[in-house]
Structure formats: structure tokens, C-alpha cells
JSON list of C-alpha atoms in Angstrom, two decimals:
[
{"chain": "A", "resi": 21, "resn": "MET", "atom": "CA", "xyz": [-38.65, -16.28, 4.43]},
{"chain": "A", "resi": 22, "resn": "ASP", "atom": "CA", "xyz": [-35.33, -14.90, 3.19]},
{"chain": "A", "resi": 23, "resn": "LEU", "atom": "CA", "xyz": [-36.66, -11.35, 3.34]},
{"chain": "A", "resi": 24, "resn": "LEU", "atom": "CA", "xyz": [-37.71, -11.77, 6.95]},
{"chain": "A", "resi": 25, "resn": "PHE", "atom": "CA", "xyz": [-34.29, -13.21, 7.82]},
{"chain": "A", "resi": 26, "resn": "ASP", "atom": "CA", "xyz": [-32.49, -10.38, 5.99]},
{"chain": "A", "resi": 27, "resn": "LEU", "atom": "CA", "xyz": [-34.53, -7.76, 7.82]},
{"chain": "A", "resi": 28, "resn": "THR", "atom": "CA", "xyz": [-34.13, -9.27, 11.28]},
{"chain": "A", "resi": 29, "resn": "VAL", "atom": "CA", "xyz": [-30.49, -10.37, 11.06]},
{"chain": "A", "resi": 30, "resn": "GLY", "atom": "CA", "xyz": [-29.00, -8.54, 8.11]},
{"chain": "A", "resi": 31, "resn": "LEU", "atom": "CA", "xyz": [-30.28, -5.04, 8.78]},
{"chain": "A", "resi": 32, "resn": "PRO", "atom": "CA", "xyz": [-28.73, -4.71, 12.25]},
{"chain": "A", "resi": 33, "resn": "LEU", "atom": "CA", "xyz": [-25.40, -5.86, 10.81]},
{"chain": "A", "resi": 34, "resn": "LEU", "atom": "CA", "xyz": [-25.29, -3.23, 8.05]},
{"chain": "A", "resi": 35, "resn": "PRO", "atom": "CA", "xyz": [-23.27, -0.71, 10.10]},
{"chain": "A", "resi": 36, "resn": "LEU", "atom": "CA", "xyz": [-20.72, -3.43, 10.90]},
{"chain": "A", "resi": 37, "resn": "ARG", "atom": "CA", "xyz": [-20.49, -4.45, 7.24]},
{"chain": "A", "resi": 38, "resn": "ALA", "atom": "CA", "xyz": [-19.99, -0.82, 6.23]},
{"chain": "A", "resi": 39, "resn": "LEU", "atom": "CA", "xyz": [-17.26, -0.41, 8.83]},
{"chain": "A", "resi": 40, "resn": "VAL", "atom": "CA", "xyz": [-15.46, -3.51, 7.57]},
{"chain": "A", "resi": 41, "resn": "LYS", "atom": "CA", "xyz": [-15.70, -2.25, 3.98]},
{"chain": "A", "resi": 42, "resn": "ILE", "atom": "CA", "xyz": [-14.28, 1.16, 4.96]},
{"chain": "A", "resi": 43, "resn": "ALA", "atom": "CA", "xyz": [-11.43, -0.54, 6.82]},
{"chain": "A", "resi": 44, "resn": "GLU", "atom": "CA", "xyz": [-10.63, -2.62, 3.73]},
{"chain": "A", "resi": 45, "resn": "VAL", "atom": "CA", "xyz": [-10.56, 0.47, 1.52]},
{"chain": "A", "resi": 46, "resn": "ILE", "atom": "CA", "xyz": [-8.27, 2.28, 3.99]},
{"chain": "A", "resi": 47, "resn": "GLN", "atom": "CA", "xyz": [-5.96, -0.73, 4.17]},
{"chain": "A", "resi": 48, "resn": "ASP", "atom": "CA", "xyz": [-5.76, -1.00, 0.38]},
{"chain": "A", "resi": 49, "resn": "GLN", "atom": "CA", "xyz": [-4.95, 2.71, 0.07]},
{"chain": "A", "resi": 50, "resn": "ALA", "atom": "CA", "xyz": [-2.30, 2.57, 2.80]},
{"chain": "A", "resi": 51, "resn": "GLU", "atom": "CA", "xyz": [-0.63, -0.46, 1.18]},
{"chain": "A", "resi": 52, "resn": "MET", "atom": "CA", "xyz": [-0.65, 1.22, -2.21]},
{"chain": "A", "resi": 53, "resn": "GLU", "atom": "CA", "xyz": [0.96, 4.36, -0.77]},
{"chain": "A", "resi": 54, "resn": "LEU", "atom": "CA", "xyz": [3.48, 2.33, 1.21]},
{"chain": "A", "resi": 55, "resn": "HIS", "atom": "CA", "xyz": [4.59, 0.36, -1.84]},
{"chain": "A", "resi": 56, "resn": "HIS", "atom": "CA", "xyz": [4.32, 3.13, -4.42]},
{"chain": "A", "resi": 57, "resn": "PRO", "atom": "CA", "xyz": [7.61, 3.63, -6.30]},
{"chain": "A", "resi": 58, "resn": "ALA", "atom": "CA", "xyz": [7.69, 7.37, -5.50]},
{"chain": "A", "resi": 59, "resn": "ALA", "atom": "CA", "xyz": [7.35, 6.67, -1.78]},
{"chain": "A", "resi": 60, "resn": "VAL", "atom": "CA", "xyz": [10.09, 4.04, -1.92]},
{"chain": "A", "resi": 61, "resn": "ARG", "atom": "CA", "xyz": [12.39, 6.44, -3.74]},
{"chain": "A", "resi": 62, "resn": "ARG", "atom": "CA", "xyz": [11.70, 9.14, -1.13]},
{"chain": "A", "resi": 63, "resn": "GLN", "atom": "CA", "xyz": [12.54, 6.68, 1.66]},
{"chain": "A", "resi": 64, "resn": "LEU", "atom": "CA", "xyz": [15.79, 5.70, -0.04]},
{"chain": "A", "resi": 65, "resn": "GLU", "atom": "CA", "xyz": [16.73, 9.37, -0.48]},
{"chain": "A", "resi": 66, "resn": "GLU", "atom": "CA", "xyz": [15.99, 10.08, 3.20]},
{"chain": "A", "resi": 67, "resn": "LEU", "atom": "CA", "xyz": [18.08, 7.06, 4.15]},
{"chain": "A", "resi": 68, "resn": "GLU", "atom": "CA", "xyz": [20.99, 8.29, 2.04]},
{"chain": "A", "resi": 69, "resn": "GLU", "atom": "CA", "xyz": [20.75, 11.76, 3.58]},
{"chain": "A", "resi": 70, "resn": "ALA", "atom": "CA", "xyz": [20.73, 10.29, 7.09]},
{"chain": "A", "resi": 71, "resn": "ARG", "atom": "CA", "xyz": [23.89, 8.34, 6.26]},
{"chain": "A", "resi": 72, "resn": "ARG", "atom": "CA", "xyz": [25.62, 11.45, 4.86]},
{"chain": "A", "resi": 73, "resn": "SER", "atom": "CA", "xyz": [24.74, 13.49, 7.93]},
{"chain": "A", "resi": 74, "resn": "GLY", "atom": "CA", "xyz": [26.04, 10.77, 10.25]},
{"chain": "A", "resi": 75, "resn": "GLU", "atom": "CA", "xyz": [22.69, 9.95, 11.85]},
{"chain": "A", "resi": 76, "resn": "ILE", "atom": "CA", "xyz": [23.05, 6.27, 10.97]},
{"chain": "A", "resi": 77, "resn": "SER", "atom": "CA", "xyz": [25.96, 3.95, 10.30]},
{"chain": "A", "resi": 78, "resn": "GLU", "atom": "CA", "xyz": [26.78, 2.30, 7.01]},
{"chain": "A", "resi": 79, "resn": "GLU", "atom": "CA", "xyz": [25.54, -1.03, 8.36]},
{"chain": "A", "resi": 80, "resn": "GLU", "atom": "CA", "xyz": [22.22, 0.50, 9.47]},
{"chain": "A", "resi": 81, "resn": "GLU", "atom": "CA", "xyz": [21.83, 2.10, 6.04]},
{"chain": "A", "resi": 82, "resn": "ARG", "atom": "CA", "xyz": [22.46, -1.24, 4.34]},
{"chain": "A", "resi": 83, "resn": "GLU", "atom": "CA", "xyz": [19.92, -3.04, 6.55]},
{"chain": "A", "resi": 84, "resn": "ALA", "atom": "CA", "xyz": [17.26, -0.38, 6.06]},
{"chain": "A", "resi": 85, "resn": "MET", "atom": "CA", "xyz": [17.85, -0.30, 2.31]},
{"chain": "A", "resi": 86, "resn": "THR", "atom": "CA", "xyz": [17.46, -4.07, 2.16]},
{"chain": "A", "resi": 87, "resn": "GLU", "atom": "CA", "xyz": [14.14, -3.87, 4.03]},
{"chain": "A", "resi": 88, "resn": "ILE", "atom": "CA", "xyz": [12.85, -1.10, 1.77]},
{"chain": "A", "resi": 89, "resn": "LEU", "atom": "CA", "xyz": [13.83, -2.92, -1.41]},
{"chain": "A", "resi": 90, "resn": "GLU", "atom": "CA", "xyz": [12.40, -6.23, -0.20]},
{"chain": "A", "resi": 91, "resn": "ARG", "atom": "CA", "xyz": [9.11, -4.49, 0.52]},
{"chain": "A", "resi": 92, "resn": "MET", "atom": "CA", "xyz": [9.19, -3.05, -3.00]},
{"chain": "A", "resi": 93, "resn": "VAL", "atom": "CA", "xyz": [9.79, -6.46, -4.57]},
{"chain": "A", "resi": 94, "resn": "THR", "atom": "CA", "xyz": [7.01, -8.15, -2.59]},
{"chain": "A", "resi": 95, "resn": "GLN", "atom": "CA", "xyz": [4.47, -5.41, -3.20]},
{"chain": "A", "resi": 96, "resn": "PRO", "atom": "CA", "xyz": [0.94, -6.22, -4.30]},
{"chain": "A", "resi": 97, "resn": "ASP", "atom": "CA", "xyz": [0.03, -5.36, -7.88]},
{"chain": "A", "resi": 98, "resn": "LEU", "atom": "CA", "xyz": [-0.50, -1.66, -8.34]},
{"chain": "A", "resi": 99, "resn": "PRO", "atom": "CA", "xyz": [-3.17, -0.44, -10.73]},
{"chain": "A", "resi": 100, "resn": "ARG", "atom": "CA", "xyz": [-1.71, -0.11, -14.18]},
{"chain": "A", "resi": 101, "resn": "ALA", "atom": "CA", "xyz": [-2.22, 2.98, -16.31]},
{"chain": "A", "resi": 102, "resn": "ALA", "atom": "CA", "xyz": [-4.09, 2.55, -19.55]},
{"chain": "A", "resi": 103, "resn": "PRO", "atom": "CA", "xyz": [-1.84, 2.42, -22.60]},
{"chain": "A", "resi": 104, "resn": "TYR", "atom": "CA", "xyz": [-1.52, 5.53, -24.69]},
{"chain": "A", "resi": 105, "resn": "GLY", "atom": "CA", "xyz": [-4.64, 6.05, -26.78]},
{"chain": "A", "resi": 106, "resn": "GLY", "atom": "CA", "xyz": [-6.96, 4.63, -24.13]},
{"chain": "A", "resi": 107, "resn": "GLY", "atom": "CA", "xyz": [-6.53, 1.05, -25.31]},
{"chain": "A", "resi": 108, "resn": "GLU", "atom": "CA", "xyz": [-8.78, 1.56, -28.34]},
{"chain": "A", "resi": 109, "resn": "GLU", "atom": "CA", "xyz": [-8.01, -0.44, -31.42]},
{"chain": "A", "resi": 110, "resn": "GLU", "atom": "CA", "xyz": [-7.77, 1.36, -34.71]}
]
């Protein structure tokens, strides 16, 4: 009975399930890139350069810096690199 249900209801929904899974993967990647320390540093450097060139005021720089740093603090956990030696015990 379950096989018949899976074939009649589940099979037509497979493309939708795949699309949802792809969207989740894209969202995870975008969030990781958005919150990555290198990206945050680049944004802060661009912000500092904009302030030096007079494109933004000191107050605007302060507000933008606060937003960037708050986003960094509230970031989801990034994948951690394995410790040196691959985590093997000697």
C-alpha cells in the first residue's frame, strides 16, 4: 500500500522536493559567504575607503559598521577546519 501511495503521490512531487533542496543549499552557501570573516573584513575596508573619499559621513560609517559587526556576531556556525594532524590520536 505504501509503495502505491509513494508512486502516485510521491513521484510527481520529486521535482518540487529537488527544487526545495537546491534552494536550501543555495541559501546556506549565500549565508556562509555573507557572514564569512573575509567578506566582513572586505566590507569594513570598503566602508573605511568610502569615508576617506567623502562618499559617506562619519555617522553613516558608524551606523554601517554597527550593522556589519552585528551581522558578524549573530552569524550561524561556520564549518570548522579539522585540527592539525587530521584529528588523529597518536
